[in-house]
């Protein structure tokens, strides 16, 4: 199959929507239809069946073919990274276009491929035992509105690297860009010589279709990325589930920290895609003796400092329900993921466009501290010392076990917080995103599975172990 132009793909996407609307599609030749759909199906059943067929075909292909497929996916997604970010922003109206481009590039470059599936061998007098990582088959993947394309690209690289096929039920509010992304992925897979429909989706994703996917007998593993509702649903589905749930990542800054570096990192991290990413910094606990210095340094790095009266006014706008002290409030959905400039304009403040973040000095029981706000409005709480700051950070994280950050040069404090938080990601002296390999070491995933324990998922997470034993031979030393 020759490579399609962007115009052709757009046209194809429009045609697919029309075709699926028409019942006559069911009467056409099956294999032809599967090619034409480019992964988009009218219902979960046909999406799972097509993915199963593709999985069976993939199993007849070589491991090096799988590597070719992943290389072509990376190449194609790199070409479309900006376009996908633009479409995601236009459809969801969340976050910042430029930050979405960075997120796409991060997963394209840093999601591990098949090379991570290294086998393990045991040898001895009684021979050789080999452990290899095998695919599950068809995975049902549910993705969030906050990272629509980066989650789909990351999940596809990870799951296909492990040899699986994937059926996506994407967030309904990101269905256009997600469908387009899935068409592009299929195009890349087929171009590399892989089977059509290795990655599928339904034309009209809903909560009901997500639940149908969770129950479908053809789905062997679920991977859900989202809030508490979808995690609970997946965990009670009766299937094996990898669940990437919510977070409320706290930051502790102690008196030994490099305050300039801490300020830069916190503004960068907390404002990334307007705070909608699950790892983004959501509240800061700073030791009193360096609090003023930190706030001044954040202001010098494009943060706008709100006074108590302004915060009082803003609370009436950003919360639709205040559930009282030390409790998560209900955020105003229409302001989630908006720029600081737009949010602050709601209380009559006119701040420059390059202001990335609003910060506010609040008491520790303020609802903003306890809420996964997903807005670039960051509460800063003064604490008497590092010990009390770590304790309150533990509480504010709600036991999600997701992510936490500390700025300190005291190794005892760093160790204490790392142990106490018990999170999948603990970042020292950088933005939380460095835990995903962004301006940091290590690989990336946009599905961080804390409730079920896989942590930063990779192709190994989407594999099952198989053992092959040779008795009395093949130890060669
Ligand atoms: P969301 O929970 O509203 O939706 C996530 C997905 O789950 C969507 O596709 C949605 O349609 C589906 N869904 C929701 N409720 C469902 C139910 N009862 N049954 C079946 N499907 C259901 O979340 P969102 O607003 O899209 O994303 C933001 C949330 O996701 C935040 O809480 C964020 O922390 C979390 N998140 C976590 C990670 C991670 O890696 N841990 C990554 C991204 C986002």
XYZ file of C-alpha atoms and ligand atoms in Angstrom:
521
model
C 0.000 0.000 0.000
C 1.488 3.366 -0.998
C 1.615 6.135 1.576
C -1.485 8.304 1.684
C -1.414 12.077 1.669
C -3.017 13.991 4.499
C -5.830 15.046 2.182
C -6.517 11.444 1.210
C -6.609 10.387 4.857
C -9.046 13.191 5.714
C -11.237 12.125 2.818
C -11.016 8.500 3.880
C -12.012 9.374 7.461
C -15.082 11.222 6.165
C -15.959 8.300 3.857
C -15.612 5.793 6.674
C -18.093 7.718 8.811
C -20.547 7.732 5.910
C -20.014 4.065 5.071
C -20.591 2.937 8.619
C -23.854 4.872 8.724
C -25.024 2.767 5.763
C -26.125 -0.788 6.602
C -25.063 -1.903 3.091
C -21.460 -2.069 4.383
C -22.353 -5.377 6.049
C -23.200 -6.927 2.687
C -19.886 -6.123 0.986
C -17.002 -8.533 0.690
C -15.581 -8.984 4.210
C -11.868 -8.714 3.513
C -12.387 -5.679 1.322
C -14.430 -4.019 4.047
C -11.729 -4.668 6.611
C -9.204 -2.813 4.478
C -11.588 0.040 3.830
C -12.470 0.601 7.476
C -8.857 1.354 8.475
C -9.638 0.218 12.012
C -12.964 2.034 12.486
C -16.010 -0.178 13.131
C -19.675 0.361 13.868
C -19.715 -1.624 17.113
C -17.481 -3.292 19.689
C -18.180 -6.788 18.432
C -16.933 -6.099 14.896
C -13.979 -4.064 16.236
C -12.912 -6.967 18.477
C -13.402 -9.579 15.756
C -11.315 -7.620 13.251
C -8.583 -7.072 15.869
C -8.563 -10.813 16.645
C -8.096 -11.618 12.958
C -5.239 -9.105 12.776
C -3.663 -10.584 15.909
C -3.775 -14.078 14.378
C -2.046 -12.709 11.268
C 0.580 -10.913 13.325
C 1.376 -14.184 15.073
C 2.369 -15.686 11.721
C 4.868 -12.855 11.137
C 8.473 -12.578 12.300
C 9.742 -10.642 15.304
C 11.705 -8.380 12.975
C 8.449 -7.544 11.140
C 7.087 -6.390 14.487
C 10.138 -4.136 14.854
C 9.520 -2.748 11.345
C 5.918 -1.986 12.271
C 6.962 -0.055 15.372
C 9.611 1.902 13.429
C 7.042 2.887 10.824
C 4.558 3.899 13.546
C 7.220 6.159 15.100
C 8.112 7.632 11.698
C 4.511 8.330 10.724
C 3.502 9.715 14.131
C 6.510 12.018 14.068
C 5.328 13.442 10.744
C 1.807 13.944 12.150
C 2.756 15.003 15.698
C 1.864 18.666 15.186
C -1.268 18.013 13.194
C -2.558 15.571 15.804
C -1.827 18.091 18.571
C -3.671 20.801 16.659
C -6.682 18.557 16.101
C -6.696 17.407 19.752
C -6.639 21.001 20.938
C -9.338 22.090 18.464
C -11.667 19.270 19.481
C -11.164 19.081 23.247
C -10.391 22.779 23.886
C -8.098 21.596 26.689
C -4.466 22.511 27.344
C -1.978 24.176 25.011
C -1.225 23.216 21.430
C 2.561 23.547 21.822
C 2.580 21.384 24.950
C 0.537 18.739 23.146
C 3.164 18.616 20.415
C 5.791 17.991 23.118
C 3.662 15.226 24.641
C 3.244 13.530 21.265
C 6.981 13.729 20.562
C 7.792 12.398 24.024
C 5.748 9.219 23.566
C 6.918 8.746 19.979
C 10.579 8.893 21.014
C 10.554 7.400 24.492
C 7.902 4.662 24.605
C 9.922 1.428 24.561
C 9.562 -0.994 21.648
C 10.036 -4.776 21.245
C 13.698 -4.511 22.332
C 12.539 -4.341 25.951
C 11.134 -7.896 25.786
C 14.383 -9.548 26.755
C 14.120 -13.246 27.555
C 15.503 -14.757 30.759
C 17.455 -18.042 30.772
C 18.271 -20.427 33.628
C 20.949 -23.022 32.939
C 22.390 -25.808 35.089
C 23.273 -29.484 35.200
C 19.667 -30.355 34.332
C 19.567 -28.265 31.161
C 18.068 -24.956 30.052
C 14.887 -23.118 30.982
C 13.865 -20.143 28.920
C 11.324 -17.477 29.921
C 9.863 -15.444 27.101
C 7.298 -12.671 26.978
C 4.221 -13.473 24.889
C 1.229 -11.361 23.879
C -2.199 -11.653 25.477
C -4.096 -11.312 22.192
C -6.695 -8.570 21.937
C -6.380 -5.767 24.501
C -9.281 -3.426 25.279
C -7.872 0.052 25.911
C -9.838 3.006 27.282
C -8.239 6.435 26.913
C -8.718 9.881 28.515
C -9.703 13.218 27.001
C -6.718 14.915 28.628
C -4.050 13.150 26.527
C -6.039 11.705 23.617
C -3.341 11.258 20.974
C -0.351 10.773 23.272
C -2.219 7.963 25.091
C -3.271 6.266 21.837
C 0.230 6.470 20.337
C 1.893 5.329 23.564
C -0.548 2.451 24.144
C -0.262 1.315 20.528
C 3.558 1.277 20.561
C 3.616 -0.605 23.870
C 0.867 -3.097 23.117
C 1.810 -3.883 19.516
C 5.500 -4.168 20.493
C 4.397 -6.973 22.803
C 2.571 -8.619 19.878
C -0.997 -7.697 20.772
C -3.863 -6.168 18.826
C -5.773 -3.292 20.459
C -9.388 -2.175 20.468
C -9.677 1.414 21.678
C -12.724 2.932 23.288
C -11.613 6.541 23.281
C -13.089 9.441 25.233
C -16.270 10.603 23.421
C -15.108 14.237 23.605
C -11.960 13.393 21.646
C -13.431 10.916 19.183
C -12.671 12.779 15.958
C -8.953 13.216 16.589
C -8.698 9.755 18.124
C -10.368 8.113 15.125
C -8.084 10.028 12.795
C -5.086 8.915 14.871
C -6.207 5.277 14.651
C -6.604 5.517 10.866
C -3.046 6.897 10.640
C -1.729 4.082 12.837
C -3.381 1.472 10.633
C -1.946 3.090 7.570
C 1.555 2.940 9.085
C 1.131 -0.688 10.189
C -0.064 -1.815 6.765
C 2.697 0.175 5.066
C 5.253 -1.735 7.128
C 3.698 -5.026 5.969
C 1.618 -5.612 9.105
C -2.016 -6.766 9.119
C -4.913 -4.331 8.698
C -6.988 -3.588 11.814
C -4.294 -4.376 14.345
C -5.587 -1.243 16.073
C -9.350 -0.721 15.977
C -12.017 1.508 17.458
C -15.727 2.140 17.322
C -17.191 4.961 15.372
C -19.266 6.284 18.294
C -17.473 5.608 21.570
C -19.640 5.943 24.683
C -19.555 4.782 28.301
C -21.830 1.921 27.164
C -19.421 0.843 24.413
C -16.563 1.027 26.956
C -18.513 -1.295 29.213
C -19.275 -3.629 26.300
C -15.541 -3.733 25.554
C -14.809 -4.606 29.186
C -17.198 -7.554 28.993
C -16.386 -8.825 25.500
C -15.224 -12.476 25.582
C -12.672 -11.773 22.826
C -10.782 -9.276 25.028
C -8.116 -10.868 27.175
C -6.684 -7.817 28.973
C -8.030 -4.374 29.814
C -5.875 -1.264 30.046
C -7.801 1.749 31.284
C -6.456 5.274 31.717
C -8.691 7.803 33.435
C -10.382 8.789 36.677
C -11.705 6.719 39.576
C -14.969 5.749 37.803
C -13.401 3.893 34.897
C -10.783 2.309 37.179
C -13.483 0.919 39.497
C -15.471 -0.312 36.521
C -12.457 -2.144 35.031
C -11.435 -3.645 38.358
C -14.899 -5.121 38.842
C -15.146 -6.395 35.245
C -13.851 -9.872 36.073
C -11.030 -9.510 33.513
C -7.366 -8.917 34.174
C -7.037 -5.118 34.199
C -4.142 -2.671 34.185
C -5.527 0.531 35.647
C -3.920 3.958 35.315
C -5.940 6.118 37.689
C -6.057 9.671 39.008
C -3.363 11.527 40.927
C -2.935 14.690 43.000
C 0.869 15.035 42.961
C 2.216 17.087 45.886
C 5.513 18.994 45.859
C 7.582 19.552 48.993
C 10.241 22.269 48.996
C 12.518 22.337 52.022
C 14.953 24.983 53.260
C 17.958 23.269 51.610
C 16.503 23.359 48.072
C 17.976 25.266 45.155
C 15.042 27.672 45.181
C 15.646 29.125 41.703
C 15.683 25.633 40.206
C 12.639 24.570 42.254
C 10.667 27.629 41.111
C 11.510 27.044 37.445
C 10.686 23.343 37.659
C 7.378 23.837 39.484
C 6.148 26.507 37.055
C 7.189 24.365 34.103
C 5.621 21.174 35.495
C 2.404 22.575 36.959
C 1.629 24.587 33.826
C 2.397 21.820 31.328
C -0.684 21.474 29.096
C -2.438 23.726 31.625
C -2.158 21.160 34.436
C -4.352 18.484 32.804
C -1.643 15.789 32.833
C -1.999 13.339 35.716
C 1.646 13.766 36.846
C 1.589 17.594 36.782
C 2.277 19.254 40.151
C -1.055 19.947 41.869
C -0.089 21.502 45.243
C 3.086 22.771 46.951
C 4.129 22.513 50.598
C 7.074 24.795 51.288
C 9.049 25.236 54.488
C 8.118 28.666 55.882
C 11.691 30.015 55.986
C 12.015 29.826 52.161
C 8.374 30.389 51.167
C 8.671 34.082 50.222
C 11.822 33.374 48.230
C 10.077 30.535 46.343
C 7.015 32.647 45.527
C 9.229 35.533 44.291
C 11.234 33.155 42.122
C 8.060 31.603 40.677
C 6.732 35.080 39.879
C 9.998 35.757 38.004
C 9.278 32.610 35.955
C 5.871 33.628 34.540
C 3.672 32.778 37.515
C 1.047 35.333 38.601
C 0.654 35.666 42.378
C -2.957 35.982 43.539
C -3.806 37.826 46.770
C -6.378 36.411 49.268
C -9.230 38.575 47.977
C -8.534 37.499 44.379
C -8.477 33.867 45.490
C -11.775 34.348 47.285
C -13.272 35.670 44.040
C -11.631 32.931 41.962
C -12.988 30.184 44.243
C -16.509 31.258 43.280
C -15.571 30.779 39.618
C -13.369 27.671 39.553
C -15.423 25.547 41.969
C -18.987 24.550 41.240
C -19.216 22.872 44.655
C -17.070 23.453 47.707
C -17.217 20.358 49.926
C -15.465 22.026 52.847
C -11.941 21.979 54.284
C -9.522 19.151 53.404
C -12.004 17.776 50.843
C -11.865 17.778 47.042
C -14.139 20.424 45.551
C -16.001 20.003 42.265
C -14.188 21.945 39.558
C -15.950 24.108 36.977
C -15.644 21.897 33.874
C -15.753 24.845 31.491
C -12.455 26.140 32.937
C -10.553 22.832 33.074
C -7.431 22.973 30.916
C -7.786 26.685 30.062
C -4.908 29.157 29.992
C -4.240 31.131 33.196
C -5.050 34.314 31.269
C -8.573 33.106 30.451
C -9.260 31.810 33.962
C -8.075 35.014 35.629
C -10.116 37.143 33.232
C -13.214 35.658 34.912
C -12.445 37.764 37.994
C -11.549 40.842 35.987
C -7.774 40.342 35.953
C -5.988 41.149 32.731
C -2.664 39.284 32.754
C -0.254 38.874 29.819
C -0.656 35.817 27.588
C 2.743 34.457 28.576
C 1.664 33.979 32.189
C 1.710 30.167 32.437
C 0.425 29.708 35.969
C -1.475 31.434 38.780
C -0.174 30.720 42.287
C -1.770 31.423 45.620
C -0.633 31.273 49.227
C -3.334 29.296 51.108
C -3.827 27.412 54.367
C -3.382 23.659 54.252
C -7.103 22.904 54.516
C -7.994 24.923 51.386
C -10.045 22.776 48.917
C -7.649 23.571 46.057
C -4.942 21.611 47.894
C -7.148 18.511 48.043
C -8.536 18.671 44.498
C -7.092 17.354 41.234
C -7.797 20.763 39.731
C -6.482 20.278 36.157
C -6.217 24.069 35.834
C -3.059 26.218 35.971
C -3.959 27.519 39.444
C -1.525 26.152 42.009
C -1.932 26.381 45.798
C 1.168 26.966 47.926
C 1.063 26.084 51.610
C 3.609 27.210 54.236
C 4.698 24.471 56.637
C 6.957 24.767 59.688
C 9.459 22.099 58.600
C 10.169 19.305 56.089
C 8.728 16.613 58.352
C 5.294 18.234 58.650
C 5.368 19.073 54.922
C 5.961 15.418 54.023
C 3.128 14.276 56.315
C 0.597 16.670 54.803
C 1.811 15.787 51.273
C 1.093 12.140 52.026
C -2.442 13.020 53.089
C -3.121 15.366 50.154
C -2.132 12.641 47.671
C -5.184 10.679 48.898
C -3.325 7.350 48.784
C -3.497 7.242 44.957
C 0.177 6.218 44.945
C 0.632 8.126 41.671
C 3.392 10.791 41.796
C 5.210 13.089 44.210
C 8.023 15.607 43.904
C 10.603 17.031 46.312
C 13.065 19.875 45.982
C 15.828 19.449 48.539
C 19.555 18.898 48.927
C 19.113 17.026 52.192
C 19.457 13.332 51.404
C 17.735 12.296 54.619
C 14.671 14.353 53.738
C 14.683 13.068 50.162
C 14.823 9.469 51.338
C 12.170 10.063 53.967
C 9.709 11.506 51.462
C 10.440 8.855 48.821
C 9.605 6.124 51.338
C 6.646 7.850 52.926
C 4.903 8.716 49.645
C 5.137 5.196 48.203
C 4.173 6.542 44.753
C 4.822 5.076 41.271
C 6.868 8.200 40.470
C 9.024 10.233 42.858
C 10.975 13.093 41.287
C 13.808 14.908 43.040
C 14.787 18.437 41.984
C 12.981 18.578 38.634
C 9.501 18.905 37.138
C 7.190 15.924 37.716
C 7.298 15.214 33.997
C 10.935 14.160 34.275
C 9.484 11.015 35.832
C 8.200 10.267 32.309
C 11.611 10.810 30.731
C 10.839 14.449 29.775
C 14.100 16.310 30.377
C 15.017 13.286 32.462
C 16.304 9.747 32.031
C 14.222 6.662 31.462
C 11.371 5.653 29.212
C 7.920 7.173 28.887
C 4.354 6.049 29.292
C 1.125 7.991 29.503
C -0.537 5.081 31.314
C 0.884 5.058 34.839
C -0.782 2.150 36.542
C -0.687 2.759 40.280
C -3.908 1.034 41.487
C -2.865 -2.263 39.892
C 0.891 -1.851 40.432
C 2.479 -1.938 36.961
C 3.677 1.669 37.361
C 5.039 3.261 34.190
C 3.674 0.711 31.731
C 5.800 -0.640 28.869
C 5.599 -3.630 26.493
C 6.500 -5.977 29.372
C 3.322 -4.866 31.186
C 1.287 -6.022 28.175
C 2.970 -9.440 28.001
C 2.504 -12.748 29.745
C 5.327 -15.036 30.715
C 5.839 -18.369 28.982
C 8.429 -20.968 29.893
C 10.201 -23.499 27.674
C 12.354 -26.212 29.262
C 15.071 -28.416 27.748
C 16.024 -31.221 30.099
C 19.693 -32.271 30.459
C 20.984 -30.374 27.382
C 21.981 -26.976 26.029
C 24.017 -25.724 28.949
C 27.110 -25.075 26.906
C 29.708 -24.386 29.600
P -12.485 10.012 32.710
O -12.396 9.035 33.835
O -13.636 10.930 32.673
O -12.495 9.214 31.313
C -11.471 8.306 30.970
C -12.026 7.270 30.004
O -12.874 6.386 30.732
C -12.889 7.850 28.898
O -12.652 7.135 27.706
C -14.308 7.645 29.396
O -15.219 7.547 28.334
C -14.171 6.325 30.149
N -15.089 6.149 31.279
C -15.348 7.036 32.268
N -16.194 6.495 33.164
C -16.460 5.229 32.746
C -17.263 4.154 33.243
N -17.977 4.256 34.360
N -17.287 2.992 32.514
C -16.563 2.861 31.390
N -15.800 3.842 30.874
C -15.744 5.019 31.543
O -11.107 10.827 32.722
P -10.612 11.999 31.770
O -11.266 13.282 32.180
O -10.702 11.581 30.373
O -9.078 12.048 32.184
C -8.633 12.674 33.358
C -8.432 11.703 34.494
O -7.616 10.615 34.085
C -7.700 12.356 35.653
O -8.224 11.886 36.857
C -6.265 11.920 35.445
O -5.473 11.900 36.613
C -6.457 10.519 34.926
N -5.310 10.081 34.124
C -4.455 9.173 34.635
C -3.367 8.774 33.909
C -2.392 7.778 34.453
O -1.496 7.400 33.713
N -2.503 7.333 35.680
C -3.129 9.299 32.644
C -4.028 10.227 32.133
C -5.135 10.619 32.881
